């Protein structure tokens, strides 16, 4: 999944920050010293480094990271460990990720989200002689759970989701639970903000630690703060950026990345790059 393009461009990041901070376009232009037309061109995707550097501080974004997005010079480099496989499936006019993680010794597996088509997951399970023991949901936006009931039925595995986002086919995550599947140890982390019950899952037991984050965080971006932009930022800082730099981030859209790379390159978190 390392050849998947970034989910967001620099203008998407600007738009998410404007929306999250509740700053109007007119206010952003005036406070940053940009002409209104210049800001509109930026938001339409016309890159202008000087203009980006003017507006980034106002929106609490890292200038250098945002410029790198505009110049398309950042692409995360990740070597997935044995026991991790991603599935990038189409939904409407975009793509969504689901993940299969398994213990290579016991062949016991966990599915994270389902994407829009679970057939590839089931085929990979069959080809590798795996057994799905558990299905974990990051959040219940339709693109991420489109095949949940079918996958539960065909695998006979239980599914779990945040109790704040009840959905058919899934049980509420018990408070304080830590799942053990073979050598895998999976700890749910609260990363709400994009959705009411957004949950990430920290996985240890493979060669490298993983965190499956849904839409809490993307390579060089993050999900829109639909419920609370500030909560989304704060939860990511506390739960994801506190993990080791080598931890592989498995996002709901876009390519794999790592905690260390996002500290250096994610414009929403400029404090980590200093």
Short mmCIF file of N, CA and C in Angstrom, two decimals, residues 58-186:
data_model
loop_
_atom_site.label_atom_id
_atom_site.label_comp_id
_atom_site.label_asym_id
_atom_site.label_seq_id
_atom_site.Cartn_x
_atom_site.Cartn_y
_atom_site.Cartn_z
N UNK A 58 -1.58 31.49 10.41
CA UNK A 58 -2.91 31.88 10.86
C UNK A 58 -3.76 30.64 11.17
N UNK A 59 -3.55 29.59 10.38
CA UNK A 59 -4.35 28.36 10.54
C UNK A 59 -3.63 27.32 11.38
N UNK A 60 -2.54 27.74 12.05
CA UNK A 60 -1.79 26.87 12.96
C UNK A 60 -1.23 25.65 12.23
N UNK A 61 -0.82 25.85 10.99
CA UNK A 61 -0.25 24.80 10.16
C UNK A 61 1.24 25.04 9.96
N UNK A 62 1.99 23.96 9.78
CA UNK A 62 3.41 24.08 9.52
C UNK A 62 3.68 24.56 8.10
N UNK A 63 4.42 25.66 8.00
CA UNK A 63 4.70 26.22 6.67
C UNK A 63 5.46 25.24 5.79
N UNK A 64 6.56 24.72 6.32
CA UNK A 64 7.39 23.83 5.51
C UNK A 64 6.67 22.58 5.08
N UNK A 65 5.88 22.01 5.98
CA UNK A 65 5.15 20.80 5.66
C UNK A 65 4.08 21.07 4.59
N UNK A 66 3.43 22.22 4.69
CA UNK A 66 2.40 22.57 3.73
C UNK A 66 3.02 22.87 2.36
N UNK A 67 4.16 23.52 2.36
CA UNK A 67 4.85 23.79 1.10
C UNK A 67 5.29 22.48 0.44
N UNK A 68 5.76 21.54 1.23
CA UNK A 68 6.15 20.24 0.67
C UNK A 68 4.96 19.54 0.02
N UNK A 69 3.79 19.68 0.64
CA UNK A 69 2.59 19.12 0.02
C UNK A 69 2.31 19.80 -1.31
N UNK A 70 2.41 21.13 -1.32
CA UNK A 70 2.16 21.87 -2.54
C UNK A 70 3.13 21.53 -3.65
N UNK A 71 4.38 21.29 -3.28
CA UNK A 71 5.40 20.94 -4.27
C UNK A 71 5.43 19.44 -4.56
N UNK A 72 4.62 18.69 -3.84
CA UNK A 72 4.50 17.24 -4.01
C UNK A 72 5.85 16.54 -3.83
N UNK A 73 6.56 16.96 -2.77
CA UNK A 73 7.88 16.37 -2.51
C UNK A 73 7.85 15.34 -1.38
N UNK A 74 6.70 15.19 -0.72
CA UNK A 74 6.62 14.22 0.38
C UNK A 74 5.84 12.98 -0.01
N UNK A 75 6.45 11.85 0.19
CA UNK A 75 5.78 10.55 0.05
C UNK A 75 6.36 9.66 1.14
N UNK A 76 5.54 9.12 2.04
CA UNK A 76 6.06 8.30 3.14
C UNK A 76 6.69 7.01 2.63
N UNK A 77 7.72 6.58 3.33
CA UNK A 77 8.41 5.33 3.00
C UNK A 77 8.18 4.34 4.13
N UNK A 78 7.56 3.21 3.80
CA UNK A 78 7.20 2.22 4.80
C UNK A 78 7.50 0.82 4.27
N UNK A 79 8.08 -0.01 5.11
CA UNK A 79 8.28 -1.43 4.79
C UNK A 79 7.35 -2.24 5.70
N UNK A 80 6.20 -2.69 5.17
CA UNK A 80 5.24 -3.41 6.02
C UNK A 80 5.83 -4.73 6.52
N UNK A 81 5.59 -5.07 7.77
CA UNK A 81 6.09 -6.34 8.30
C UNK A 81 5.23 -7.51 7.82
N UNK A 82 5.76 -8.71 7.94
CA UNK A 82 4.95 -9.90 7.70
C UNK A 82 3.79 -9.89 8.69
N UNK A 83 2.59 -10.16 8.18
CA UNK A 83 1.42 -10.15 9.04
C UNK A 83 0.55 -8.93 8.86
N UNK A 84 0.90 -8.05 7.92
CA UNK A 84 0.10 -6.86 7.64
C UNK A 84 -0.21 -6.80 6.15
N UNK A 85 -1.50 -6.66 5.83
CA UNK A 85 -1.92 -6.52 4.44
C UNK A 85 -3.04 -5.51 4.36
N UNK A 86 -2.95 -4.59 3.40
CA UNK A 86 -3.97 -3.57 3.22
C UNK A 86 -4.79 -3.81 1.97
N UNK A 87 -6.01 -3.29 1.97
CA UNK A 87 -6.92 -3.43 0.85
C UNK A 87 -7.51 -2.06 0.55
N UNK A 88 -7.31 -1.59 -0.67
CA UNK A 88 -7.72 -0.26 -1.09
C UNK A 88 -8.86 -0.42 -2.09
N UNK A 89 -10.09 -0.13 -1.66
CA UNK A 89 -11.27 -0.41 -2.48
C UNK A 89 -12.01 0.86 -2.84
N UNK A 90 -12.66 0.87 -4.02
CA UNK A 90 -13.35 2.09 -4.47
C UNK A 90 -14.67 2.30 -3.74
N UNK A 91 -14.97 3.58 -3.50
CA UNK A 91 -16.25 3.97 -2.91
C UNK A 91 -16.58 5.35 -3.47
N UNK A 92 -17.72 5.45 -4.17
CA UNK A 92 -18.08 6.70 -4.84
C UNK A 92 -16.90 7.14 -5.72
N UNK A 93 -16.38 8.35 -5.49
CA UNK A 93 -15.29 8.83 -6.35
C UNK A 93 -13.95 8.83 -5.62
N UNK A 94 -13.82 8.01 -4.57
CA UNK A 94 -12.56 7.93 -3.85
C UNK A 94 -12.31 6.48 -3.44
N UNK A 95 -11.26 6.26 -2.66
CA UNK A 95 -10.89 4.90 -2.24
C UNK A 95 -10.79 4.86 -0.72
N UNK A 96 -11.04 3.68 -0.18
CA UNK A 96 -11.03 3.51 1.27
C UNK A 96 -10.21 2.26 1.60
N UNK A 97 -9.53 2.29 2.75
CA UNK A 97 -8.66 1.20 3.16
C UNK A 97 -9.30 0.32 4.23
N UNK A 98 -8.99 -0.98 4.15
CA UNK A 98 -9.25 -1.93 5.23
C UNK A 98 -7.95 -2.71 5.42
N UNK A 99 -7.81 -3.37 6.56
CA UNK A 99 -6.55 -4.05 6.87
C UNK A 99 -6.80 -5.44 7.44
N UNK A 100 -5.89 -6.32 7.09
CA UNK A 100 -5.84 -7.67 7.64
C UNK A 100 -4.51 -7.82 8.37
N UNK A 101 -4.57 -8.16 9.65
CA UNK A 101 -3.36 -8.33 10.46
C UNK A 101 -3.42 -9.71 11.08
N UNK A 102 -2.30 -10.44 10.99
CA UNK A 102 -2.32 -11.80 11.53
C UNK A 102 -1.00 -12.17 12.19
N UNK A 103 -1.11 -13.14 13.09
CA UNK A 103 0.07 -13.72 13.74
C UNK A 103 0.62 -14.77 12.80
N UNK A 104 1.83 -14.58 12.25
CA UNK A 104 2.37 -15.55 11.30
C UNK A 104 2.53 -16.96 11.87
N UNK A 105 2.69 -17.07 13.18
CA UNK A 105 2.90 -18.40 13.78
C UNK A 105 1.59 -19.18 13.91
N UNK A 106 0.54 -18.52 14.42
CA UNK A 106 -0.72 -19.23 14.66
C UNK A 106 -1.72 -19.09 13.52
N UNK A 107 -1.48 -18.15 12.61
CA UNK A 107 -2.38 -17.86 11.49
C UNK A 107 -3.71 -17.27 11.94
N UNK A 108 -3.77 -16.80 13.16
CA UNK A 108 -4.97 -16.13 13.65
C UNK A 108 -4.94 -14.67 13.21
N UNK A 109 -6.10 -14.19 12.73
CA UNK A 109 -6.12 -12.88 12.06
C UNK A 109 -7.21 -11.98 12.60
N UNK A 110 -6.98 -10.68 12.38
CA UNK A 110 -7.93 -9.64 12.75
C UNK A 110 -8.16 -8.76 11.53
N UNK A 111 -9.42 -8.41 11.27
CA UNK A 111 -9.78 -7.48 10.20
C UNK A 111 -10.12 -6.13 10.83
N UNK A 112 -9.57 -5.07 10.25
CA UNK A 112 -9.86 -3.71 10.71
C UNK A 112 -10.62 -2.98 9.61
N UNK A 113 -11.88 -2.64 9.89
CA UNK A 113 -12.79 -2.06 8.90
C UNK A 113 -12.97 -3.05 7.74
N UNK A 114 -13.81 -2.69 6.78
CA UNK A 114 -14.08 -3.65 5.69
C UNK A 114 -13.91 -3.04 4.31
N UNK A 115 -13.89 -1.71 4.21
CA UNK A 115 -13.90 -1.10 2.90
C UNK A 115 -15.21 -1.38 2.18
N UNK A 116 -15.18 -1.23 0.87
CA UNK A 116 -16.40 -1.39 0.08
C UNK A 116 -16.58 -2.79 -0.49
N UNK A 117 -15.55 -3.63 -0.37
CA UNK A 117 -15.61 -4.98 -0.95
C UNK A 117 -14.76 -5.91 -0.10
N UNK A 118 -15.39 -6.85 0.59
CA UNK A 118 -14.66 -7.76 1.47
C UNK A 118 -14.14 -9.01 0.79
N UNK A 119 -14.41 -9.18 -0.51
CA UNK A 119 -14.01 -10.41 -1.18
C UNK A 119 -12.50 -10.59 -1.20
N UNK A 120 -11.76 -9.51 -1.41
CA UNK A 120 -10.30 -9.61 -1.45
C UNK A 120 -9.75 -10.02 -0.09
N UNK A 121 -10.38 -9.55 0.97
CA UNK A 121 -9.95 -9.95 2.31
C UNK A 121 -10.15 -11.45 2.50
N UNK A 122 -11.33 -11.93 2.14
CA UNK A 122 -11.63 -13.36 2.30
C UNK A 122 -10.73 -14.22 1.43
N UNK A 123 -10.41 -13.72 0.24
CA UNK A 123 -9.51 -14.47 -0.64
C UNK A 123 -8.11 -14.55 -0.04
N UNK A 124 -7.63 -13.44 0.53
CA UNK A 124 -6.30 -13.44 1.15
C UNK A 124 -6.27 -14.39 2.35
N UNK A 125 -7.34 -14.40 3.10
CA UNK A 125 -7.43 -15.31 4.25
C UNK A 125 -7.34 -16.75 3.80
N UNK A 126 -8.08 -17.09 2.75
CA UNK A 126 -8.07 -18.46 2.24
C UNK A 126 -6.70 -18.84 1.68
N UNK A 127 -6.10 -17.95 0.90
CA UNK A 127 -4.80 -18.25 0.28
C UNK A 127 -3.71 -18.47 1.32
N UNK A 128 -3.80 -17.79 2.45
CA UNK A 128 -2.76 -17.87 3.48
C UNK A 128 -3.10 -18.84 4.61
N UNK A 129 -4.25 -19.46 4.52
CA UNK A 129 -4.65 -20.40 5.55
C UNK A 129 -4.91 -19.74 6.89
N UNK A 130 -5.46 -18.53 6.85
CA UNK A 130 -5.70 -17.77 8.08
C UNK A 130 -7.11 -18.04 8.62
N UNK A 131 -7.30 -17.69 9.88
CA UNK A 131 -8.62 -17.72 10.50
C UNK A 131 -8.92 -16.34 11.06
N UNK A 132 -10.02 -15.75 10.61
CA UNK A 132 -10.42 -14.45 11.15
C UNK A 132 -11.05 -14.68 12.52
N UNK A 133 -10.43 -14.12 13.54
CA UNK A 133 -10.91 -14.29 14.91
C UNK A 133 -11.66 -13.07 15.43
N UNK A 134 -11.48 -11.93 14.74
CA UNK A 134 -11.98 -10.68 15.29
C UNK A 134 -12.08 -9.65 14.18
N UNK A 135 -13.11 -8.81 14.25
CA UNK A 135 -13.26 -7.67 13.34
C UNK A 135 -13.41 -6.42 14.19
N UNK A 136 -12.56 -5.44 13.94
CA UNK A 136 -12.58 -4.21 14.73
C UNK A 136 -12.86 -3.01 13.82
N UNK A 137 -13.76 -2.16 14.26
CA UNK A 137 -14.23 -1.02 13.47
C UNK A 137 -13.66 0.26 14.05
N UNK A 138 -13.07 1.09 13.19
CA UNK A 138 -12.53 2.37 13.65
C UNK A 138 -13.63 3.42 13.83
N UNK A 139 -14.58 3.43 12.91
CA UNK A 139 -15.74 4.32 13.01
C UNK A 139 -16.76 3.86 11.98
N UNK A 140 -17.98 4.36 12.08
CA UNK A 140 -19.07 3.76 11.32
C UNK A 140 -19.51 4.55 10.09
N UNK A 141 -18.67 5.41 9.56
CA UNK A 141 -19.00 6.02 8.28
C UNK A 141 -19.10 4.89 7.24
N UNK A 142 -20.07 5.02 6.35
CA UNK A 142 -20.48 3.89 5.52
C UNK A 142 -19.36 3.28 4.70
N UNK A 143 -18.45 4.12 4.21
CA UNK A 143 -17.37 3.58 3.38
C UNK A 143 -16.48 2.60 4.14
N UNK A 144 -16.45 2.71 5.46
CA UNK A 144 -15.56 1.85 6.26
C UNK A 144 -16.23 0.56 6.73
N UNK A 145 -17.56 0.50 6.68
CA UNK A 145 -18.25 -0.69 7.21
C UNK A 145 -19.24 -1.27 6.20
N UNK A 146 -19.07 -0.98 4.95
CA UNK A 146 -20.03 -1.37 3.94
C UNK A 146 -20.27 -2.88 3.93
N UNK A 147 -19.23 -3.67 4.23
CA UNK A 147 -19.34 -5.13 4.15
C UNK A 147 -19.33 -5.79 5.53
N UNK A 148 -19.59 -5.03 6.58
CA UNK A 148 -19.41 -5.56 7.93
C UNK A 148 -20.29 -6.78 8.21
N UNK A 149 -21.56 -6.67 7.96
CA UNK A 149 -22.45 -7.79 8.28
C UNK A 149 -22.11 -9.02 7.45
N UNK A 150 -21.80 -8.83 6.18
CA UNK A 150 -21.45 -9.96 5.32
C UNK A 150 -20.16 -10.61 5.79
N UNK A 151 -19.18 -9.80 6.17
CA UNK A 151 -17.90 -10.35 6.62
C UNK A 151 -18.06 -11.10 7.94
N UNK A 152 -18.89 -10.56 8.83
CA UNK A 152 -19.16 -11.26 10.09
C UNK A 152 -19.81 -12.61 9.82
N UNK A 153 -20.77 -12.60 8.92
CA UNK A 153 -21.51 -13.82 8.61
C UNK A 153 -20.61 -14.88 7.99
N UNK A 154 -19.77 -14.49 7.06
CA UNK A 154 -18.95 -15.45 6.34
C UNK A 154 -17.74 -15.91 7.13
N UNK A 155 -17.32 -15.13 8.13
CA UNK A 155 -16.16 -15.52 8.93
C UNK A 155 -16.55 -16.08 10.29
N UNK A 156 -17.78 -15.80 10.72
CA UNK A 156 -18.27 -16.17 12.07
C UNK A 156 -17.47 -15.49 13.17
N UNK A 157 -16.79 -14.40 12.84
CA UNK A 157 -15.98 -13.68 13.83
C UNK A 157 -16.80 -12.56 14.44
N UNK A 158 -16.63 -12.29 15.73
CA UNK A 158 -17.32 -11.16 16.36
C UNK A 158 -16.71 -9.84 15.93
N UNK A 159 -17.54 -8.81 15.87
CA UNK A 159 -17.08 -7.47 15.53
C UNK A 159 -17.33 -6.55 16.71
N UNK A 160 -16.46 -5.54 16.85
CA UNK A 160 -16.58 -4.59 17.94
C UNK A 160 -16.43 -3.17 17.41
N UNK A 161 -17.13 -2.24 18.06
CA UNK A 161 -17.10 -0.84 17.67
C UNK A 161 -17.31 -0.01 18.94
N UNK A 162 -16.93 1.24 18.89
CA UNK A 162 -17.16 2.13 20.03
C UNK A 162 -18.64 2.13 20.41
N UNK A 163 -18.95 2.08 21.71
CA UNK A 163 -20.35 2.16 22.13
C UNK A 163 -21.01 3.48 21.76
N UNK A 164 -20.22 4.47 21.40
CA UNK A 164 -20.79 5.76 20.97
C UNK A 164 -21.26 5.73 19.52
N UNK A 165 -20.93 4.65 18.80
CA UNK A 165 -21.35 4.52 17.41
C UNK A 165 -21.95 3.14 17.17
N UNK A 166 -23.04 2.81 17.85
CA UNK A 166 -23.64 1.48 17.68
C UNK A 166 -24.04 1.24 16.23
N UNK A 167 -23.79 0.01 15.77
CA UNK A 167 -24.15 -0.33 14.40
C UNK A 167 -24.49 -1.81 14.32
N UNK A 168 -25.34 -2.15 13.38
CA UNK A 168 -25.78 -3.53 13.23
C UNK A 168 -24.59 -4.44 12.96
N UNK A 169 -24.54 -5.56 13.66
CA UNK A 169 -23.50 -6.56 13.42
C UNK A 169 -22.29 -6.43 14.31
N UNK A 170 -22.22 -5.35 15.11
CA UNK A 170 -21.05 -5.14 15.97
C UNK A 170 -21.47 -4.95 17.42
N UNK A 171 -20.65 -5.48 18.31
CA UNK A 171 -20.87 -5.32 19.74
C UNK A 171 -20.09 -4.10 20.24
N UNK A 172 -20.54 -3.47 21.33
CA UNK A 172 -19.78 -2.34 21.87
C UNK A 172 -18.46 -2.79 22.49
N UNK A 173 -17.42 -2.03 22.25
CA UNK A 173 -16.13 -2.31 22.87
C UNK A 173 -16.26 -2.24 24.39
N UNK A 174 -15.87 -3.29 25.12
CA UNK A 174 -15.89 -3.19 26.59
C UNK A 174 -14.86 -2.18 27.07
N UNK A 175 -15.18 -1.45 28.10
CA UNK A 175 -14.26 -0.44 28.63
C UNK A 175 -12.97 -1.09 29.10
N UNK A 176 -11.83 -0.54 28.67
CA UNK A 176 -10.53 -1.03 29.11
C UNK A 176 -10.09 -2.33 28.50
N UNK A 177 -10.80 -2.83 27.49
CA UNK A 177 -10.45 -4.13 26.90
C UNK A 177 -9.12 -4.06 26.16
N UNK A 178 -8.36 -5.12 26.22
CA UNK A 178 -7.18 -5.34 25.37
C UNK A 178 -7.35 -6.73 24.76
N UNK A 179 -7.40 -6.79 23.44
CA UNK A 179 -7.62 -8.07 22.76
C UNK A 179 -6.29 -8.79 22.57
N UNK A 180 -6.33 -10.10 22.68
CA UNK A 180 -5.17 -10.94 22.38
C UNK A 180 -5.58 -11.99 21.35
N UNK A 181 -4.89 -11.96 20.22
CA UNK A 181 -5.16 -12.89 19.12
C UNK A 181 -3.82 -13.49 18.73
N UNK A 182 -3.60 -14.75 19.10
CA UNK A 182 -2.28 -15.31 18.91
C UNK A 182 -1.27 -14.47 19.68
N UNK A 183 -0.20 -14.07 19.01
CA UNK A 183 0.82 -13.23 19.64
C UNK A 183 0.47 -11.74 19.57
N UNK A 184 -0.63 -11.41 18.91
CA UNK A 184 -1.02 -10.01 18.76
C UNK A 184 -1.69 -9.50 20.02
N UNK A 185 -1.35 -8.30 20.39
CA UNK A 185 -2.01 -7.61 21.51
C UNK A 185 -2.54 -6.29 20.95
N UNK A 186 -3.85 -6.07 21.11
CA UNK A 186 -4.51 -4.95 20.44
C UNK A 186 -5.22 -4.09 21.47
#
